[in-house]
PDB file of C-alpha atoms in Angstrom:
ATOM      1  CA  MET A1089     -13.065 -41.167  27.310  1.00  0.00           C
ATOM      2  CA  THR A1090     -13.381 -37.423  27.937  1.00  0.00           C
ATOM      3  CA  ASP A1091     -16.971 -36.207  28.229  1.00  0.00           C
ATOM      4  CA  LYS A1092     -18.231 -33.238  26.245  1.00  0.00           C
ATOM      5  CA  PRO A1093     -19.380 -31.237  29.327  1.00  0.00           C
ATOM      6  CA  PHE A1094     -15.857 -31.449  30.730  1.00  0.00           C
ATOM      7  CA  LEU A1095     -14.325 -30.297  27.454  1.00  0.00           C
ATOM      8  CA  ASP A1096     -16.906 -27.538  27.140  1.00  0.00           C
ATOM      9  CA  ARG A1097     -15.570 -25.819  30.252  1.00  0.00           C
ATOM     10  CA  TYR A1098     -12.381 -25.203  28.250  1.00  0.00           C
ATOM     11  CA  ARG A1099     -14.149 -24.010  25.098  1.00  0.00           C
ATOM     12  CA  VAL A1100     -15.513 -20.853  26.695  1.00  0.00           C
ATOM     13  CA  PRO A1101     -13.448 -17.860  27.808  1.00  0.00           C
ATOM     14  CA  GLY A1102     -12.406 -17.483  31.405  1.00  0.00           C
ATOM     15  CA  VAL A1103     -11.762 -14.232  33.218  1.00  0.00           C
ATOM     16  CA  PHE A1104      -8.534 -13.568  31.281  1.00  0.00           C
ATOM     17  CA  THR A1105      -9.228 -15.300  27.960  1.00  0.00           C
ATOM     18  CA  GLY A1106     -12.062 -13.219  26.581  1.00  0.00           C
ATOM     19  CA  LEU A1107     -11.357 -11.387  23.310  1.00  0.00           C
ATOM     20  CA  GLU A1108     -13.845  -8.556  23.593  1.00  0.00           C
ATOM     21  CA  GLY A1109     -13.658  -6.215  20.614  1.00  0.00           C
ATOM     22  CA  PHE A1110     -11.594  -8.578  18.495  1.00  0.00           C
ATOM     23  CA  GLU A1111     -14.072 -11.374  17.872  1.00  0.00           C
ATOM     24  CA  ALA A1112     -14.613 -10.661  14.178  1.00  0.00           C
ATOM     25  CA  GLN A1113     -10.895 -10.690  13.403  1.00  0.00           C
ATOM     26  CA  ILE A1114     -10.399 -13.928  15.324  1.00  0.00           C
ATOM     27  CA  ASP A1115     -13.418 -15.565  13.705  1.00  0.00           C
ATOM     28  CA  ALA A1116     -11.822 -15.088  10.288  1.00  0.00           C
ATOM     29  CA  LEU A1117      -8.727 -17.071  11.300  1.00  0.00           C
ATOM     30  CA  SER A1118      -7.922 -20.753  11.048  1.00  0.00           C
ATOM     31  CA  ALA A1119      -8.343 -22.923  14.145  1.00  0.00           C
ATOM     32  CA  ASP A1120      -5.127 -24.770  13.298  1.00  0.00           C
ATOM     33  CA  ALA A1121      -2.794 -24.755  16.304  1.00  0.00           C
ATOM     34  CA  GLY A1122       0.204 -23.819  14.170  1.00  0.00           C
ATOM     35  CA  ALA A1123      -1.625 -20.871  12.635  1.00  0.00           C
ATOM     36  CA  VAL A1124      -2.725 -19.661  16.062  1.00  0.00           C
ATOM     37  CA  ALA A1125       0.819 -19.953  17.418  1.00  0.00           C
ATOM     38  CA  ALA A1126       2.092 -17.946  14.430  1.00  0.00           C
ATOM     39  CA  LEU A1127      -0.473 -15.236  15.180  1.00  0.00           C
ATOM     40  CA  VAL A1128       0.770 -15.063  18.771  1.00  0.00           C
ATOM     41  CA  HIS A1129       4.396 -14.878  17.615  1.00  0.00           C
ATOM     42  CA  GLY A1130       3.534 -11.787  15.588  1.00  0.00           C
ATOM     43  CA  LEU A1131       1.906  -9.984  18.510  1.00  0.00           C
ATOM     44  CA  LEU A1132       4.118 -10.671  21.546  1.00  0.00           C
ATOM     45  CA  ILE A1133       7.828 -10.499  22.362  1.00  0.00           C
ATOM     46  CA  HIS A1134       9.394 -12.128  25.422  1.00  0.00           C
ATOM     47  CA  GLU A1135      11.003  -9.543  27.671  1.00  0.00           C
ATOM     48  CA  GLY A1136      14.071 -11.695  28.280  1.00  0.00           C
ATOM     49  CA  LEU A1137      14.604 -12.432  24.586  1.00  0.00           C
ATOM     50  CA  ALA A1138      14.062  -8.972  23.090  1.00  0.00           C
ATOM     51  CA  GLY A1139      17.756  -8.633  22.280  1.00  0.00           C
ATOM     52  CA  ALA A1140      17.643 -11.776  20.155  1.00  0.00           C
ATOM     53  CA  TYR A1141      15.128  -9.972  17.942  1.00  0.00           C
ATOM     54  CA  GLY A1142      17.295  -6.854  17.742  1.00  0.00           C
ATOM     55  CA  VAL A1143      15.093  -4.888  20.125  1.00  0.00           C
ATOM     56  CA  THR A1144      16.225  -2.643  22.969  1.00  0.00           C
ATOM     57  CA  LEU A1145      13.185  -2.049  25.125  1.00  0.00           C
ATOM     58  CA  ALA A1146      12.458   1.564  26.027  1.00  0.00           C
ATOM     59  CA  PRO A1147      12.073   2.411  29.734  1.00  0.00           C
ATOM     60  CA  GLY A1148       8.631   1.468  30.956  1.00  0.00           C
ATOM     61  CA  ARG A1149       7.901  -1.081  28.251  1.00  0.00           C
ATOM     62  CA  GLY A1150       8.506  -3.873  30.737  1.00  0.00           C
ATOM     63  CA  ASP A1151       5.306  -2.829  32.499  1.00  0.00           C
ATOM     64  CA  GLU A1152       3.365  -4.407  29.638  1.00  0.00           C
ATOM     65  CA  LYS A1153       4.048  -7.840  31.115  1.00  0.00           C
ATOM     66  CA  GLN A1154       1.751  -6.930  34.006  1.00  0.00           C
ATOM     67  CA  LEU A1155      -1.243  -7.296  31.693  1.00  0.00           C
ATOM     68  CA  HIS A1156      -3.382 -10.318  32.498  1.00  0.00           C
ATOM     69  CA  GLY A1157      -6.150 -10.511  29.913  1.00  0.00           C
ATOM     70  CA  ALA A1158      -5.909 -11.541  26.280  1.00  0.00           C
ATOM     71  CA  ALA A1159      -8.086  -8.619  25.191  1.00  0.00           C
ATOM     72  CA  ALA A1160      -5.856  -6.218  27.134  1.00  0.00           C
ATOM     73  CA  MET A1161      -2.825  -7.621  25.310  1.00  0.00           C
ATOM     74  CA  LEU A1162      -4.517  -7.059  21.956  1.00  0.00           C
ATOM     75  CA  ARG A1163      -5.507  -3.509  22.856  1.00  0.00           C
ATOM     76  CA  GLN A1164      -1.891  -2.797  23.730  1.00  0.00           C
ATOM     77  CA  ALA A1165      -0.803  -4.337  20.423  1.00  0.00           C
ATOM     78  CA  MET A1166      -3.111  -1.874  18.667  1.00  0.00           C
ATOM     79  CA  ARG A1167      -1.634   1.046  20.594  1.00  0.00           C
ATOM     80  CA  LEU A1168       1.848   0.017  19.527  1.00  0.00           C
ATOM     81  CA  HIS A1169       0.859  -0.481  15.887  1.00  0.00           C
ATOM     82  CA  ASP A1170      -2.625   0.463  14.728  1.00  0.00           C
ATOM     83  CA  ARG A1171      -3.154  -2.347  12.262  1.00  0.00           C
ATOM     84  CA  PRO A1172      -5.361  -5.458  12.283  1.00  0.00           C
ATOM     85  CA  ILE A1173      -4.178  -7.966  14.865  1.00  0.00           C
ATOM     86  CA  THR A1174      -3.837 -10.521  12.093  1.00  0.00           C
ATOM     87  CA  GLU A1175      -0.860  -8.590  10.731  1.00  0.00           C
ATOM     88  CA  THR A1176       2.547  -9.611  12.072  1.00  0.00           C
ATOM     89  CA  ARG A1177       4.188  -6.732  13.905  1.00  0.00           C
ATOM     90  CA  ALA A1178       7.844  -5.809  13.682  1.00  0.00           C
ATOM     91  CA  PRO A1179       9.487  -7.064  16.899  1.00  0.00           C
ATOM     92  CA  GLU A1180       9.684  -3.556  18.378  1.00  0.00           C
ATOM     93  CA  HIS A1181       5.900  -3.202  18.003  1.00  0.00           C
ATOM     94  CA  ARG A1182       5.040  -6.423  19.830  1.00  0.00           C
ATOM     95  CA  VAL A1183       3.665  -6.468  23.366  1.00  0.00           C
ATOM     96  CA  VAL A1184       6.332  -7.155  25.983  1.00  0.00           C
ATOM     97  CA  SER A1185       5.452 -10.420  27.649  1.00  0.00           C
ATOM     98  CA  VAL A1186       6.645 -13.536  29.414  1.00  0.00           C
ATOM     99  CA  CYS A1187       5.817 -17.141  28.601  1.00  0.00           C
ATOM    100  CA  ARG A1188       2.493 -17.012  30.425  1.00  0.00           C
ATOM    101  CA  HIS A1189       1.167 -14.369  28.014  1.00  0.00           C
ATOM    102  CA  PHE A1190       1.975 -16.459  24.946  1.00  0.00           C
ATOM    103  CA  ALA A1191       0.164 -19.435  26.463  1.00  0.00           C
ATOM    104  CA  THR A1192      -2.817 -17.334  27.536  1.00  0.00           C
ATOM    105  CA  LEU A1193      -3.318 -15.614  24.182  1.00  0.00           C
ATOM    106  CA  PHE A1194      -2.904 -18.940  22.358  1.00  0.00           C
ATOM    107  CA  THR A1195      -5.548 -20.469  24.610  1.00  0.00           C
ATOM    108  CA  ALA A1196      -7.898 -17.515  24.220  1.00  0.00           C
ATOM    109  CA  VAL A1197      -7.849 -17.694  20.423  1.00  0.00           C
ATOM    110  CA  LEU A1198      -8.432 -21.439  20.317  1.00  0.00           C
ATOM    111  CA  ARG A1199     -11.339 -21.107  22.725  1.00  0.00           C
ATOM    112  CA  ARG A1200     -12.880 -18.460  20.498  1.00  0.00           C
ATOM    113  CA  LYS A1201     -12.557 -20.956  17.639  1.00  0.00           C
ATOM    114  CA  GLY A1202     -14.447 -23.549  19.670  1.00  0.00           C
ATOM    115  CA  VAL A1203     -11.423 -25.706  20.464  1.00  0.00           C
ATOM    116  CA  PRO A1204     -11.046 -26.852  24.095  1.00  0.00           C
ATOM    117  CA  ALA A1205      -7.830 -25.269  25.353  1.00  0.00           C
ATOM    118  CA  ARG A1206      -6.178 -24.382  28.636  1.00  0.00           C
ATOM    119  CA  VAL A1207      -2.967 -22.953  30.040  1.00  0.00           C
ATOM    120  CA  ARG A1208      -0.483 -25.160  31.903  1.00  0.00           C
ATOM    121  CA  CYS A1209       2.230 -24.060  34.322  1.00  0.00           C
ATOM    122  CA  GLY A1210       5.322 -26.140  34.994  1.00  0.00           C
ATOM    123  CA  PHE A1211       8.891 -26.616  33.860  1.00  0.00           C
ATOM    124  CA  ALA A1212      10.575 -26.980  30.464  1.00  0.00           C
ATOM    125  CA  ASN A1213      13.859 -28.852  30.117  1.00  0.00           C
ATOM    126  CA  TYR A1214      14.620 -27.824  26.533  1.00  0.00           C
ATOM    127  CA  PHE A1215      16.001 -24.310  27.008  1.00  0.00           C
ATOM    128  CA  GLN A1216      19.005 -25.007  29.232  1.00  0.00           C
ATOM    129  CA  PRO A1217      20.742 -28.398  29.322  1.00  0.00           C
ATOM    130  CA  GLY A1218      20.244 -30.193  32.601  1.00  0.00           C
ATOM    131  CA  LYS A1219      17.777 -27.635  33.969  1.00  0.00           C
ATOM    132  CA  HIS A1220      14.005 -27.470  34.264  1.00  0.00           C
ATOM    133  CA  LEU A1221      13.014 -23.831  33.782  1.00  0.00           C
ATOM    134  CA  ASP A1222       9.779 -22.357  35.077  1.00  0.00           C
ATOM    135  CA  HIS A1223       7.573 -22.052  32.007  1.00  0.00           C
ATOM    136  CA  TRP A1224       3.997 -21.823  30.761  1.00  0.00           C
ATOM    137  CA  VAL A1225       2.514 -23.484  27.693  1.00  0.00           C
ATOM    138  CA  GLY A1226      -0.864 -24.046  26.100  1.00  0.00           C
ATOM    139  CA  GLU A1227      -2.726 -27.319  25.851  1.00  0.00           C
ATOM    140  CA  TYR A1228      -5.574 -28.127  23.475  1.00  0.00           C
ATOM    141  CA  TRP A1229      -7.840 -31.098  22.948  1.00  0.00           C
ATOM    142  CA  ASN A1230      -7.125 -32.902  19.673  1.00  0.00           C
ATOM    143  CA  GLU A1231     -10.466 -34.500  18.902  1.00  0.00           C
ATOM    144  CA  ALA A1232      -9.136 -36.715  16.125  1.00  0.00           C
ATOM    145  CA  GLN A1233      -6.430 -38.160  18.351  1.00  0.00           C
ATOM    146  CA  GLY A1234      -8.477 -38.131  21.548  1.00  0.00           C
ATOM    147  CA  ARG A1235      -5.764 -36.476  23.633  1.00  0.00           C
ATOM    148  CA  TRP A1236      -4.528 -33.208  25.087  1.00  0.00           C
ATOM    149  CA  VAL A1237      -1.604 -31.734  23.137  1.00  0.00           C
ATOM    150  CA  LEU A1238       0.974 -29.422  24.730  1.00  0.00           C
ATOM    151  CA  VAL A1239       2.017 -26.409  22.636  1.00  0.00           C
ATOM    152  CA  ASP A1240       4.791 -23.925  23.366  1.00  0.00           C
ATOM    153  CA  ALA A1241       3.332 -20.857  21.678  1.00  0.00           C
ATOM    154  CA  GLN A1242       6.409 -18.807  22.599  1.00  0.00           C
ATOM    155  CA  VAL A1243       8.873 -20.796  20.496  1.00  0.00           C
ATOM    156  CA  ASP A1244       9.140 -19.529  16.917  1.00  0.00           C
ATOM    157  CA  ASP A1245      11.759 -20.328  14.275  1.00  0.00           C
ATOM    158  CA  LEU A1246      14.253 -17.850  15.748  1.00  0.00           C
ATOM    159  CA  GLN A1247      14.009 -19.470  19.164  1.00  0.00           C
ATOM    160  CA  ARG A1248      14.280 -22.947  17.703  1.00  0.00           C
ATOM    161  CA  ARG A1249      17.626 -21.903  16.257  1.00  0.00           C
ATOM    162  CA  LEU A1250      18.658 -19.968  19.363  1.00  0.00           C
ATOM    163  CA  PHE A1251      18.098 -22.941  21.665  1.00  0.00           C
ATOM    164  CA  ASN A1252      19.052 -25.626  19.119  1.00  0.00           C
ATOM    165  CA  LEU A1253      15.660 -27.270  19.463  1.00  0.00           C
ATOM    166  CA  THR A1254      14.767 -30.398  17.549  1.00  0.00           C
ATOM    167  CA  LEU A1255      11.463 -31.067  19.300  1.00  0.00           C
ATOM    168  CA  ASP A1256       8.142 -29.936  17.848  1.00  0.00           C
ATOM    169  CA  PRO A1257       6.789 -26.983  19.884  1.00  0.00           C
ATOM    170  CA  LEU A1258       3.319 -27.787  18.528  1.00  0.00           C
ATOM    171  CA  ASP A1259       3.359 -31.207  20.198  1.00  0.00           C
ATOM    172  CA  LEU A1260       5.659 -31.180  23.201  1.00  0.00           C
ATOM    173  CA  PRO A1261       6.630 -34.552  24.663  1.00  0.00           C
ATOM    174  CA  ARG A1262       5.396 -34.923  28.233  1.00  0.00           C
ATOM    175  CA  ASP A1263       8.931 -35.583  29.444  1.00  0.00           C
ATOM    176  CA  ARG A1264      10.161 -32.256  28.019  1.00  0.00           C
ATOM    177  CA  PHE A1265       7.542 -30.117  29.725  1.00  0.00           C
ATOM    178  CA  LEU A1266       6.454 -31.174  33.202  1.00  0.00           C
ATOM    179  CA  VAL A1267       3.276 -29.634  34.580  1.00  0.00           C
ATOM    180  CA  GLY A1268       3.559 -28.526  38.188  1.00  0.00           C
ATOM    181  CA  GLY A1269       2.254 -31.797  39.576  1.00  0.00           C
ATOM    182  CA  ASP A1270       4.598 -33.920  37.476  1.00  0.00           C
ATOM    183  CA  ALA A1271       7.560 -31.803  38.567  1.00  0.00           C
ATOM    184  CA  TRP A1272       6.630 -32.270  42.230  1.00  0.00           C
ATOM    185  CA  ARG A1273       6.327 -36.015  41.759  1.00  0.00           C
ATOM    186  CA  ALA A1274       9.703 -36.114  39.994  1.00  0.00           C
ATOM    187  CA  CYS A1275      11.326 -34.377  42.955  1.00  0.00           C
ATOM    188  CA  ARG A1276       9.596 -36.688  45.407  1.00  0.00           C
ATOM    189  CA  GLN A1277      11.003 -39.617  43.440  1.00  0.00           C
ATOM    190  CA  GLY A1278      14.580 -38.382  43.584  1.00  0.00           C
ATOM    191  CA  ALA A1279      15.065 -35.605  41.025  1.00  0.00           C
ATOM    192  CA  ASP A1280      17.236 -32.760  42.339  1.00  0.00           C
ATOM    193  CA  PRO A1281      14.895 -29.876  43.274  1.00  0.00           C
ATOM    194  CA  MET A1282      17.736 -27.420  42.661  1.00  0.00           C
ATOM    195  CA  GLY A1283      17.445 -28.262  38.980  1.00  0.00           C
ATOM    196  CA  PHE A1284      14.014 -26.595  38.921  1.00  0.00           C
ATOM    197  CA  GLY A1285      13.732 -22.826  38.923  1.00  0.00           C
ATOM    198  CA  VAL A1286      13.437 -19.467  37.236  1.00  0.00           C
ATOM    199  CA  SER A1287      16.047 -18.611  34.622  1.00  0.00           C
ATOM    200  CA  GLY A1288      18.343 -15.720  35.485  1.00  0.00           C
ATOM    201  CA  THR A1289      17.354 -15.642  39.157  1.00  0.00           C
ATOM    202  CA  GLU A1290      18.220 -17.282  42.464  1.00  0.00           C
ATOM    203  CA  MET A1291      14.704 -18.724  42.634  1.00  0.00           C
ATOM    204  CA  TRP A1292      15.477 -22.435  42.486  1.00  0.00           C
ATOM    205  CA  GLY A1293      14.450 -25.441  44.493  1.00  0.00           C
ATOM    206  CA  LEU A1294      11.417 -27.292  45.769  1.00  0.00           C
ATOM    207  CA  VAL A1295       9.570 -24.128  46.750  1.00  0.00           C
ATOM    208  CA  GLU A1296       9.378 -23.147  43.064  1.00  0.00           C
ATOM    209  CA  VAL A1297       7.905 -26.531  42.195  1.00  0.00           C
ATOM    210  CA  TYR A1298       5.489 -26.186  45.101  1.00  0.00           C
ATOM    211  CA  GLY A1299       4.302 -22.799  43.852  1.00  0.00           C
ATOM    212  CA  ASP A1300       3.809 -24.020  40.311  1.00  0.00           C
ATOM    213  CA  ILE A1301       1.378 -26.699  41.473  1.00  0.00           C
ATOM    214  CA  PHE A1302      -0.937 -23.928  42.655  1.00  0.00           C
ATOM    215  CA  GLN A1303      -0.440 -21.856  39.509  1.00  0.00           C
ATOM    216  CA  ASP A1304      -1.270 -24.870  37.359  1.00  0.00           C
ATOM    217  CA  LEU A1305      -4.368 -25.675  39.397  1.00  0.00           C
ATOM    218  CA  ALA A1306      -5.583 -22.082  39.052  1.00  0.00           C
ATOM    219  CA  ALA A1307      -5.073 -22.275  35.284  1.00  0.00           C
ATOM    220  CA  LEU A1308      -7.047 -25.522  35.198  1.00  0.00           C
ATOM    221  CA  GLN A1309      -9.860 -23.506  36.808  1.00  0.00           C
ATOM    222  CA  ASN A1310      -9.565 -20.984  33.937  1.00  0.00           C
ATOM    223  CA  ILE A1311      -7.774 -18.432  36.099  1.00  0.00           C
ATOM    224  CA  GLU A1312      -4.418 -17.755  34.460  1.00  0.00           C
ATOM    225  CA  LEU A1313      -2.467 -15.746  37.020  1.00  0.00           C
ATOM    226  CA  LEU A1314       0.817 -13.996  36.347  1.00  0.00           C
ATOM    227  CA  PRO A1315       3.859 -16.136  37.212  1.00  0.00           C
ATOM    228  CA  TRP A1316       4.568 -14.009  40.280  1.00  0.00           C
ATOM    229  CA  GLY A1317       0.917 -13.966  41.398  1.00  0.00           C
ATOM    230  CA  TRP A1318       1.140 -16.702  44.024  1.00  0.00           C
ATOM    231  CA  TYR A1319      -1.810 -17.070  46.361  1.00  0.00           C
ATOM    232  CA  GLY A1320      -3.129 -18.850  49.420  1.00  0.00           C
ATOM    233  CA  LEU A1321      -1.125 -21.761  50.737  1.00  0.00           C
ATOM    234  CA  ALA A1322       1.468 -21.271  47.981  1.00  0.00           C
ATOM    235  CA  THR A1323       2.674 -18.133  49.764  1.00  0.00           C
ATOM    236  CA  ASP A1324       3.415 -20.128  52.928  1.00  0.00           C
ATOM    237  CA  GLN A1325       6.472 -22.353  52.584  1.00  0.00           C
ATOM    238  CA  ALA A1326       5.393 -24.155  55.743  1.00  0.00           C
ATOM    239  CA  GLY A1327       2.651 -25.639  53.597  1.00  0.00           C
ATOM    240  CA  MET A1328       5.221 -27.917  51.990  1.00  0.00           C
ATOM    241  CA  ALA A1329       5.224 -29.881  55.243  1.00  0.00           C
ATOM    242  CA  GLU A1330       1.610 -30.908  54.555  1.00  0.00           C
ATOM    243  CA  THR A1331       2.968 -33.676  52.390  1.00  0.00           C
ATOM    244  CA  ALA A1332      -0.198 -35.708  51.933  1.00  0.00           C
ATOM    245  CA  LEU A1333      -2.164 -32.641  50.817  1.00  0.00           C
ATOM    246  CA  ILE A1334       0.510 -31.402  48.418  1.00  0.00           C
ATOM    247  CA  ASP A1335       0.911 -34.894  46.972  1.00  0.00           C
ATOM    248  CA  GLN A1336      -2.840 -34.959  46.373  1.00  0.00           C
ATOM    249  CA  LEU A1337      -2.798 -31.537  44.702  1.00  0.00           C
ATOM    250  CA  ALA A1338       0.141 -32.607  42.553  1.00  0.00           C
ATOM    251  CA  ASP A1339      -1.735 -35.720  41.485  1.00  0.00           C
ATOM    252  CA  ILE A1340      -4.718 -33.593  40.475  1.00  0.00           C
ATOM    253  CA  SER A1341      -2.416 -31.368  38.401  1.00  0.00           C
ATOM    254  CA  SER A1342      -0.893 -34.422  36.736  1.00  0.00           C
ATOM    255  CA  ARG A1343      -4.207 -36.071  35.881  1.00  0.00           C
ATOM    256  CA  ALA A1344      -6.147 -32.890  35.040  1.00  0.00           C
ATOM    257  CA  ASP A1345      -9.188 -34.895  33.963  1.00  0.00           C
ATOM    258  CA  GLU A1346     -12.832 -34.700  34.969  1.00  0.00           C
ATOM    259  CA  ALA A1347     -12.402 -36.859  38.061  1.00  0.00           C
ATOM    260  CA  ALA A1348      -9.371 -34.848  39.147  1.00  0.00           C
ATOM    261  CA  MET A1349     -11.230 -31.569  38.817  1.00  0.00           C
ATOM    262  CA  ALA A1350     -14.140 -32.927  40.851  1.00  0.00           C
ATOM    263  CA  GLU A1351     -11.642 -33.936  43.524  1.00  0.00           C
ATOM    264  CA  LEU A1352     -10.156 -30.436  43.426  1.00  0.00           C
ATOM    265  CA  ALA A1353     -13.593 -28.856  43.793  1.00  0.00           C
ATOM    266  CA  ALA A1354     -14.160 -30.822  46.990  1.00  0.00           C
ATOM    267  CA  LEU A1355     -10.809 -29.702  48.384  1.00  0.00           C
ATOM    268  CA  LEU A1356     -11.515 -26.071  47.523  1.00  0.00           C
ATOM    269  CA  ALA A1357     -14.869 -26.214  49.267  1.00  0.00           C
ATOM    270  CA  ALA A1358     -13.231 -27.499  52.435  1.00  0.00           C
ATOM    271  CA  ASP A1359     -10.047 -25.416  52.530  1.00  0.00           C
ATOM    272  CA  GLU A1360     -10.042 -21.731  51.599  1.00  0.00           C
ATOM    273  CA  ARG A1361      -6.225 -21.690  51.512  1.00  0.00           C
ATOM    274  CA  LEU A1362      -6.380 -23.581  48.222  1.00  0.00           C
ATOM    275  CA  ARG A1363      -8.743 -21.203  46.447  1.00  0.00           C
ATOM    276  CA  PRO A1364      -7.508 -18.781  43.778  1.00  0.00           C
ATOM    277  CA  PRO A1365      -7.608 -15.092  44.801  1.00  0.00           C
ATOM    278  CA  HIS A1366     -11.018 -14.269  43.336  1.00  0.00           C
ATOM    279  CA  ASP A1367     -11.220 -10.762  44.830  1.00  0.00           C
ATOM    280  CA  ARG A1368      -7.821  -9.844  43.408  1.00  0.00           C
ATOM    281  CA  VAL A1369      -8.771 -11.309  40.051  1.00  0.00           C
ATOM    282  CA  ALA A1370     -12.019  -9.329  39.959  1.00  0.00           C
ATOM    283  CA  GLN A1371     -10.143  -6.105  40.689  1.00  0.00           C
ATOM    284  CA  THR A1372      -7.673  -6.860  37.905  1.00  0.00           C
ATOM    285  CA  VAL A1373     -10.427  -7.580  35.388  1.00  0.00           C
ATOM    286  CA  LYS A1374     -12.149  -4.302  36.276  1.00  0.00           C
ATOM    287  CA  ALA A1375      -8.921  -2.306  36.044  1.00  0.00           C
ATOM    288  CA  GLU A1376      -7.924  -3.740  32.666  1.00  0.00           C
ATOM    289  CA  ALA A1377     -11.392  -3.214  31.197  1.00  0.00           C
ATOM    290  CA  ALA A1378     -11.014   0.508  31.892  1.00  0.00           C
ATOM    291  CA  VAL A1379      -7.729   0.811  29.970  1.00  0.00           C
TER     292      VAL A1379
END
């Protein structure tokens, strides 16, 4: 059983999931996960997939992926096309993003609708055969079913065709998307770490899995960092040698329930290396509010 106070922490906006200035438009929308994902599809475009939508990004547009907050994304969407955010933009008028932005905006909208939701960081094995690619998805609490449901808010119909997907992006199987902790455990149990990494880069191996544990734990604390925004012990590869600690953190990521989060809170209180970069986050929030 999942207690209401625990779920309530994921109903309210975090530092990057507020929707200031857009509340009325969001309030008029359905809380259905599919409808929210469709809204996100019409507002964002993945930088690495722009060509699939017939878009050649102008110089400088890639900087849009440095935005953290959901409200900042929506303000940029309005700059690109001054229409209600509920209107689907042409691909060239969508905010340039990566997977983390899709997951964050999806989560922000569901939270505004009163649905417990959170962002998860890990690895998807449905884009490239035999590989687990660094990826971010959303997760919401399905009250009727009494479970957390993983949603890939990036995957639309075009991407389903592009990647020949037969799975349902609105209910991802847990063996097709591994949160950071599950990926670490898989590697510890014999999976090849070199099968885990960032598409189109040389960033592969156990260190990528290690880093994603920390990113997932930050997201579980309602701090959705950018994929390259590693912090604390994650920035020190020597930390991987602290096997018992990393195994414990991975287990917390895997469980992600009330008891796990209480365990994490105790670890954070005792070890500052595990804490998200609150000063950096505060500076980012202030900077984006001024734009």
